[in-house]
Coordinates of C-alpha atoms and ligand atoms in Angstrom, one line a residue:
M1 CA 20.1 -3.8 3.1
D2 CA 19.2 -0.9 5.4
I3 CA 18.9 2.8 4.4
H4 CA 18.8 6.1 6.3
E5 CA 15.7 7.7 7.7
Y6 CA 15.8 10.6 5.2
Q7 CA 16.0 8.1 2.3
A8 CA 13.1 6.1 3.7
K9 CA 11.0 9.2 4.1
E10 CA 11.6 10.2 0.5
I11 CA 10.6 6.8 -0.8
L12 CA 7.5 6.7 1.5
S13 CA 6.4 10.2 0.5
N14 CA 6.5 9.2 -3.1
F15 CA 3.9 6.6 -2.2
G16 CA 1.7 9.2 -0.6
V17 CA 2.8 9.0 3.1
A18 CA 3.0 12.5 4.6
V19 CA 6.3 13.5 6.2
P20 CA 7.5 16.7 7.8
S21 CA 9.5 19.0 5.5
G22 CA 13.2 18.5 5.9
A23 CA 16.6 18.6 4.2
L24 CA 19.9 16.8 4.5
A25 CA 23.2 18.3 5.6
Y26 CA 26.8 17.2 5.5
S27 CA 28.2 19.9 7.8
P28 CA 27.0 22.2 10.6
E29 CA 27.1 25.2 8.2
Q30 CA 24.9 23.4 5.8
A31 CA 22.5 22.3 8.6
A32 CA 22.1 26.0 9.6
Y33 CA 21.5 27.0 6.0
R34 CA 18.9 24.2 5.6
A35 CA 17.1 25.4 8.7
R36 CA 16.9 29.0 7.3
E37 CA 15.6 27.6 4.0
L38 CA 13.0 25.5 5.8
G39 CA 11.9 28.6 7.7
G40 CA 9.8 28.4 11.0
E41 CA 11.1 28.7 14.5
K42 CA 12.0 25.3 15.7
W43 CA 13.9 22.5 14.0
I44 CA 14.8 18.9 14.8
V45 CA 18.4 17.9 14.0
K46 CA 18.6 14.1 13.5
A47 CA 21.8 12.1 13.2
Q48 CA 21.5 9.7 10.2
V49 CA 22.8 6.3 11.2
H50 CA 21.4 2.9 10.4
A51 CA 20.0 2.3 13.9
G52 CA 17.1 3.3 16.0
G53 CA 17.1 4.5 19.6
R54 CA 18.8 7.8 18.5
G55 CA 16.5 10.0 20.6
K56 CA 17.7 8.5 23.9
A57 CA 21.3 8.4 22.8
G58 CA 21.5 12.2 21.9
G59 CA 21.1 11.7 18.2
V60 CA 17.9 13.8 17.9
K61 CA 17.9 17.4 19.1
L62 CA 15.2 20.1 19.2
C63 CA 16.7 23.5 18.2
G64 CA 15.3 27.0 18.4
T65 CA 18.2 29.1 17.2
E66 CA 21.1 28.9 14.7
G67 CA 23.5 28.6 17.7
E68 CA 21.6 25.5 19.0
I69 CA 21.8 24.0 15.5
Y70 CA 25.6 24.4 15.5
E71 CA 25.9 23.0 19.0
A72 CA 23.7 20.0 18.1
C73 CA 25.8 19.4 15.0
D74 CA 29.1 19.7 16.8
G75 CA 28.0 16.8 19.1
M76 CA 27.2 14.7 16.0
F77 CA 29.4 15.1 13.0
G78 CA 32.4 12.8 13.0
R79 CA 31.3 11.1 16.2
K80 CA 30.0 7.6 16.8
L81 CA 26.5 7.3 18.0
V82 CA 26.0 4.4 20.4
T83 CA 22.4 3.3 20.8
H84 CA 21.0 0.0 22.1
Q85 CA 20.8 -1.1 18.4
T86 CA 24.4 -0.3 17.3
G87 CA 26.4 -2.4 19.7
P88 CA 29.2 -0.9 21.8
E89 CA 31.3 0.3 18.9
G90 CA 28.5 2.6 17.6
K91 CA 27.9 4.0 14.1
G92 CA 29.6 7.0 12.6
I93 CA 27.6 10.2 12.0
Y94 CA 28.4 11.8 8.6
R95 CA 25.0 13.2 7.7
V96 CA 22.3 15.0 9.6
Y97 CA 18.7 15.6 8.6
V98 CA 17.1 18.9 9.6
E99 CA 13.4 19.0 9.9
S100 CA 10.8 21.5 10.8
A101 CA 9.6 20.6 14.3
V102 CA 6.0 19.8 14.7
A103 CA 3.7 19.9 17.7
I104 CA 2.8 16.3 18.6
D105 CA -0.7 15.4 19.9
R106 CA -0.5 11.6 19.7
E107 CA 2.3 9.1 18.8
I108 CA 1.4 5.8 17.1
Y109 CA 3.6 2.8 16.3
L110 CA 3.4 1.4 12.8
G111 CA 5.4 -1.5 11.4
L112 CA 5.1 -3.7 8.3
V113 CA 6.9 -7.0 8.4
L114 CA 6.9 -10.3 6.7
D115 CA 5.0 -12.8 8.8
R116 CA 6.5 -16.2 8.0
S117 CA 3.7 -18.3 9.5
S118 CA 0.9 -16.7 7.4
Q119 CA 3.3 -16.0 4.5
R120 CA 1.8 -12.5 4.3
V121 CA 2.8 -8.9 4.9
M122 CA 1.6 -8.1 8.4
I123 CA 0.7 -4.7 9.6
V124 CA 1.5 -4.1 13.3
A125 CA 0.2 -1.0 14.9
S126 CA -0.1 0.3 18.5
S127 CA -1.5 3.4 20.2
E128 CA 1.7 3.4 22.3
G129 CA 4.0 5.1 19.7
G130 CA 7.5 6.4 20.6
M131 CA 8.3 3.2 22.6
E132 CA 10.2 0.4 20.9
I133 CA 7.9 -2.4 19.7
E134 CA 9.7 -4.9 22.0
D135 CA 8.8 -2.8 25.0
I136 CA 5.3 -2.3 23.8
S137 CA 4.8 -6.0 23.5
A138 CA 6.2 -6.6 26.9
E139 CA 4.4 -3.8 28.7
R140 CA 1.2 -3.0 26.7
P141 CA 0.6 -6.1 24.5
E142 CA -3.2 -5.4 24.5
S143 CA -2.5 -2.2 22.6
I144 CA -1.1 -4.0 19.6
V145 CA -3.3 -4.4 16.5
R146 CA -2.2 -6.9 13.9
S147 CA -3.6 -7.3 10.4
T148 CA -2.3 -9.5 7.5
V149 CA -2.8 -8.4 3.9
E150 CA -4.0 -10.7 1.2
P151 CA -1.4 -10.3 -1.6
A152 CA -3.9 -10.9 -4.4
V153 CA -5.9 -7.8 -3.6
G154 CA -3.5 -5.7 -1.5
L155 CA -4.4 -3.6 1.5
Q156 CA -8.1 -2.8 1.2
E157 CA -9.6 0.4 2.4
F158 CA -12.0 -1.2 4.8
Q159 CA -9.0 -3.1 6.3
A160 CA -7.0 0.1 6.7
R161 CA -10.1 1.8 8.3
E162 CA -10.4 -1.1 10.7
I163 CA -6.8 -0.5 11.8
A164 CA -7.5 3.2 12.3
F165 CA -10.6 2.4 14.4
A166 CA -8.8 -0.1 16.5
L167 CA -6.2 2.5 17.3
G168 CA -8.9 4.8 18.5
L169 CA -8.1 7.5 16.0
D170 CA -10.4 10.5 15.6
P171 CA -12.8 9.6 12.7
A172 CA -11.8 12.9 11.0
L173 CA -8.3 11.5 10.6
T174 CA -9.4 8.1 9.1
Q175 CA -8.8 9.1 5.5
Q176 CA -5.3 10.3 6.2
M177 CA -4.5 7.1 8.1
V178 CA -5.9 5.0 5.2
R179 CA -3.6 6.9 2.8
T180 CA -0.6 6.3 5.1
L181 CA -1.2 2.6 5.5
Q182 CA -1.8 2.0 1.8
G183 CA 1.3 4.0 0.9
C184 CA 3.4 2.0 3.3
Y185 CA 2.0 -1.3 2.0
R186 CA 2.6 -0.3 -1.6
A187 CA 6.1 0.9 -0.9
F188 CA 6.8 -2.4 0.9
R189 CA 5.6 -4.5 -2.0
E190 CA 6.9 -2.4 -4.9
C191 CA 10.4 -1.9 -3.5
D192 CA 10.8 -5.5 -2.2
A193 CA 11.2 -4.3 1.3
T194 CA 11.5 -6.7 4.3
M195 CA 10.5 -4.1 6.8
V196 CA 8.9 -0.7 7.0
E197 CA 8.7 1.0 10.4
I198 CA 7.3 4.3 11.4
N199 CA 7.8 5.1 15.0
P200 CA 6.3 7.4 15.8
L201 CA 3.6 8.1 13.3
V202 CA 2.1 11.2 14.8
V203 CA -1.1 13.2 14.9
T204 CA 0.0 16.9 15.0
G205 CA -1.6 19.7 16.9
D206 CA -3.2 20.9 13.6
N207 CA -4.6 17.4 12.8
R208 CA -2.2 16.0 10.3
V209 CA -1.0 12.4 10.3
L210 CA 2.8 12.6 9.8
A211 CA 5.6 10.0 9.7
L212 CA 8.1 11.5 12.1
D213 CA 10.5 8.7 11.8
A214 CA 11.0 6.1 9.1
K215 CA 13.0 2.9 8.7
M216 CA 13.1 0.6 5.7
S217 CA 15.1 -2.6 5.0
F218 CA 15.2 -4.4 1.7
D219 CA 15.6 -7.9 0.4
D220 CA 19.3 -8.1 -0.8
N221 CA 18.3 -10.8 -3.3
A222 CA 15.8 -8.4 -5.0
L223 CA 18.1 -5.4 -5.1
F224 CA 19.1 -6.1 -8.7
R225 CA 15.5 -5.1 -9.6
H226 CA 15.9 -1.7 -7.9
P227 CA 19.0 0.0 -9.0
Q228 CA 17.8 3.3 -7.4
I229 CA 17.5 1.6 -4.1
S230 CA 20.9 -0.2 -4.4
E231 CA 22.5 3.2 -4.8
L232 CA 21.3 4.2 -1.4
R233 CA 23.7 1.7 0.3
D234 CA 26.0 3.5 2.8
K235 CA 29.0 1.4 3.6
S236 CA 30.0 3.6 6.4
Q237 CA 27.2 2.0 8.3
E238 CA 28.1 -1.6 7.7
D239 CA 30.6 -4.1 9.3
P240 CA 33.7 -3.6 7.1
R241 CA 34.3 -7.4 7.0
E242 CA 30.8 -8.1 5.8
S243 CA 30.7 -5.3 3.2
R244 CA 34.1 -6.4 1.7
A245 CA 32.7 -9.9 1.3
A246 CA 29.5 -8.6 -0.2
D247 CA 31.5 -6.6 -2.8
R248 CA 33.1 -9.8 -3.9
G249 CA 29.7 -11.6 -4.1
L250 CA 30.5 -13.7 -1.0
S251 CA 28.4 -13.9 2.2
Y252 CA 30.4 -13.5 5.3
V253 CA 29.4 -13.6 9.0
G254 CA 31.9 -12.5 11.6
L255 CA 32.0 -14.4 14.9
E256 CA 34.2 -14.4 18.0
G257 CA 36.2 -17.7 18.0
S258 CA 39.4 -18.8 16.3
I259 CA 38.6 -21.1 13.5
G260 CA 37.9 -19.6 10.1
C261 CA 35.3 -21.6 8.0
I262 CA 35.0 -21.6 4.3
V263 CA 31.9 -23.6 3.2
N264 CA 29.3 -23.7 0.5
G265 CA 25.7 -23.1 1.6
A266 CA 24.2 -21.7 4.7
G267 CA 23.0 -25.2 5.9
L268 CA 26.5 -26.7 5.6
A269 CA 27.9 -23.6 7.4
M270 CA 25.6 -24.2 10.4
A271 CA 26.5 -27.9 10.5
T272 CA 30.2 -27.1 10.2
M273 CA 30.0 -24.6 13.1
D274 CA 28.1 -27.1 15.2
T275 CA 30.7 -29.7 14.6
I276 CA 33.5 -27.4 15.4
K277 CA 31.8 -26.7 18.8
L278 CA 31.3 -30.4 19.3
A279 CA 35.0 -30.9 18.8
G280 CA 35.7 -28.3 21.4
G281 CA 36.5 -25.3 19.2
E282 CA 34.8 -22.0 18.3
P283 CA 34.3 -20.6 14.8
A284 CA 35.8 -17.1 14.1
N285 CA 33.6 -16.6 11.1
F286 CA 32.0 -18.3 8.2
L287 CA 32.2 -17.5 4.6
D288 CA 29.8 -19.0 2.1
I289 CA 31.4 -19.3 -1.3
G290 CA 28.1 -20.4 -2.9
G291 CA 27.6 -22.7 -5.8
G292 CA 29.9 -22.9 -8.8
A293 CA 32.9 -21.3 -7.2
S294 CA 35.9 -20.9 -9.5
P295 CA 39.5 -21.3 -8.1
E296 CA 39.8 -17.4 -8.1
R297 CA 36.7 -17.2 -6.0
V298 CA 38.0 -19.7 -3.5
A299 CA 41.3 -17.8 -3.3
K300 CA 39.4 -14.6 -2.7
A301 CA 37.5 -16.3 0.1
F302 CA 40.7 -17.4 1.7
R303 CA 42.1 -13.8 1.6
L304 CA 39.0 -12.5 3.3
V305 CA 38.9 -15.1 6.0
L306 CA 42.6 -14.6 6.8
S307 CA 42.2 -10.8 6.9
D308 CA 40.2 -11.5 10.2
T309 CA 42.9 -11.4 12.8
N310 CA 41.0 -13.7 15.1
V311 CA 41.6 -16.6 12.8
Q312 CA 44.2 -19.1 13.9
A313 CA 43.2 -22.1 11.8
V314 CA 41.1 -22.6 8.7
L315 CA 38.6 -25.3 8.0
V316 CA 37.4 -25.7 4.4
N317 CA 34.3 -27.8 4.1
I318 CA 32.8 -28.2 0.7
F319 CA 30.1 -30.5 -0.5
A320 CA 30.3 -30.1 -4.3
G321 CA 27.0 -30.5 -6.1
I322 CA 27.1 -27.6 -8.5
N323 CA 30.6 -26.9 -7.3
R324 CA 33.6 -29.0 -8.4
C325 CA 36.1 -30.3 -5.8
D326 CA 39.0 -29.9 -8.3
W327 CA 38.2 -26.2 -8.7
V328 CA 37.9 -25.8 -4.9
A329 CA 41.2 -27.6 -4.5
E330 CA 42.9 -25.4 -7.1
G331 CA 41.6 -22.4 -5.3
V332 CA 43.0 -23.6 -2.0
V333 CA 46.4 -24.3 -3.5
Q334 CA 46.5 -21.0 -5.3
A335 CA 45.6 -19.1 -2.1
L336 CA 48.1 -21.0 0.1
K337 CA 50.9 -20.4 -2.4
E338 CA 50.1 -16.7 -2.7
L339 CA 49.5 -16.0 0.9
Q340 CA 52.1 -18.0 2.7
I341 CA 49.8 -19.0 5.4
D342 CA 51.5 -20.1 8.6
M343 CA 48.5 -21.7 10.3
P344 CA 46.9 -25.1 10.1
V345 CA 44.5 -25.5 7.1
V346 CA 42.2 -28.5 7.1
V347 CA 40.3 -29.4 3.9
R348 CA 37.4 -31.7 3.6
L349 CA 36.0 -32.3 0.2
A350 CA 33.0 -34.4 -0.9
G351 CA 30.9 -34.7 -4.1
T352 CA 31.7 -33.9 -7.7
N353 CA 35.2 -34.7 -8.8
V354 CA 36.4 -35.5 -5.3
E355 CA 39.2 -37.8 -6.5
E356 CA 40.7 -35.1 -8.7
G357 CA 40.4 -32.6 -5.9
Q358 CA 42.2 -34.8 -3.5
K359 CA 44.9 -35.4 -6.0
I360 CA 45.5 -31.7 -6.5
L361 CA 45.8 -31.2 -2.8
A362 CA 48.1 -34.2 -2.3
Q363 CA 50.4 -33.2 -5.2
S364 CA 50.7 -29.6 -4.2
G365 CA 53.4 -30.3 -1.7
L366 CA 51.6 -27.9 0.7
P367 CA 51.0 -28.7 4.3
I368 CA 47.3 -29.2 3.9
I369 CA 45.6 -31.4 6.5
R370 CA 43.0 -33.5 4.7
A371 CA 39.9 -35.1 6.2
T372 CA 37.1 -37.3 4.8
T373 CA 34.2 -36.8 7.2
L374 CA 32.9 -33.6 8.8
I375 CA 33.6 -34.7 12.4
E376 CA 37.1 -35.8 11.4
A377 CA 37.7 -32.4 9.7
A378 CA 36.5 -30.5 12.8
E379 CA 38.5 -32.6 15.2
R380 CA 41.7 -32.1 13.1
A381 CA 41.1 -28.4 12.8
V382 CA 40.5 -28.0 16.6
G383 CA 43.4 -30.4 17.4
A384 CA 45.8 -28.6 15.0
W385 CA 44.8 -25.2 16.4
R386 CA 45.4 -26.5 20.0
N387 CA 48.7 -28.0 19.1
D388 CA 49.8 -24.8 17.5
L389 CA 48.8 -22.9 20.6
S390 CA 50.5 -25.2 23.1
Q391 CA 53.7 -26.2 21.3
N392 CA 54.0 -23.2 19.1
T393 CA 55.2 -25.5 16.5
K394 CA 53.5 -25.9 13.2
V395 CA 51.4 -29.0 12.6
R396 CA 52.1 -30.1 9.2
A397 CA 51.1 -32.4 6.3
V398 CA 49.1 -35.5 6.8
K399 CA 49.3 -37.7 3.8
Ligands
GDP401 P1 14.8 7.2 17.2 O1 15.0 7.5 18.6 O2 16.0 6.8 16.5 O3 13.7 6.3 16.9 O4 14.4 8.6 16.5 P2 13.0 9.4 16.2 O5 13.0 9.9 14.9 O6 11.8 8.5 16.5 O7 13.0 10.6 17.3 C1 13.0 10.3 18.6 C2 11.9 11.2 19.3 O8 12.1 12.5 19.1 C3 10.5 10.9 18.7 O9 9.9 9.8 19.3 C4 9.8 12.2 19.1 O10 9.2 12.1 20.4 C5 10.9 13.2 19.1 N1 10.7 14.1 17.9 C6 11.2 13.9 16.7 N2 10.8 14.8 15.8 C7 10.0 15.7 16.5 C8 9.3 16.9 16.3 O11 9.2 17.4 15.1 N3 8.6 17.5 17.3 C9 8.6 17.0 18.5 N4 7.9 17.6 19.5 N5 9.3 15.9 18.9 C10 10.0 15.2 17.9
MN402 MN1 11.9 6.3 16.1

């Protein structure tokens, strides 16, 4: 799960990371009021969307008067911001963050990520702040400092000092840098984050180390431990298909093809999509119903997959270990009866209670295409979809 910049800044500042003073606004009037409250002469108005690259896309504006704040807000509220990270459809702007502007002396890149090969949190820093990390690693790879943290002891002071020295930071700022790094590391660990990125971390004209931008992502599987973080979820920033599925406890991935896939387990989903491609088709999406799916859950999955207008055929591929084929079959039958689906539906079941499952499908009287092996299922799904397309007649029951 991702959160907004202002939310990440609040979390990080609770862990001792210094941030500029700022306040949130939901309207241009409120933004102007916030600026007056903050005082000073210059403010930065920042569109709050779950994406970086806002600066270049017009989502970050320096303002010196109330009029400029209104103007900046008019260009943001209710509009979509398209950056290189949002995709062409962009992300809606419904909140802006108003901050006191600071004079920047130096910009530093700071990121904390999970490094899979060392199985450690890795701190990545560069003296080339303000640029995206991808560009830094392409253009100035020698500027990147990497340091992995031993989880048993956490980020040690000497290690944080080494990073500060490697960045060529003025020794007078070392203590502030150590505090920032340790704060970020503790926030990462204690909140079950998967990513913390501060780009840029700046040294101001009056020698303060400040997080000018902040991004945090969290491990969805650990959110149950952090109700206060779960509450920060903003659905206006998510793919509606995926958030609808998440609300129902299902994981859904939208793709571009025409065959909807209902599977259990990510590995089986991958194999199913590969096999569909091998058979000459393209998956429209995949929906993982997980283990122990009740008939109701399967029916819900069907509704979700069918709400995707790209879908022209459905392939259900279940290997029941914890699941039960008879429950899955009941769910399929329930959904087909309820939804009056007029497209080919192919079902392949294997594992626990497979005979009962097959019987339920066969006795339902519904035009369900059954298959035994995965390749057979994929070929039937692709074949039925093609047939539907070319003849515009419905392919129906195979006993
Ligand atoms: P991003 O483009 O989405 O990563 O948004 P950022 O929060 O990083 O803002 C983009 C750029 O705006 C930063 O890299 C800074 O150069 C600039 N910026 C943001 N806040 C300030 C500020 O208070 N003072 C100055 N001078 N520049 C700022
Ligand atoms: Mn940034």
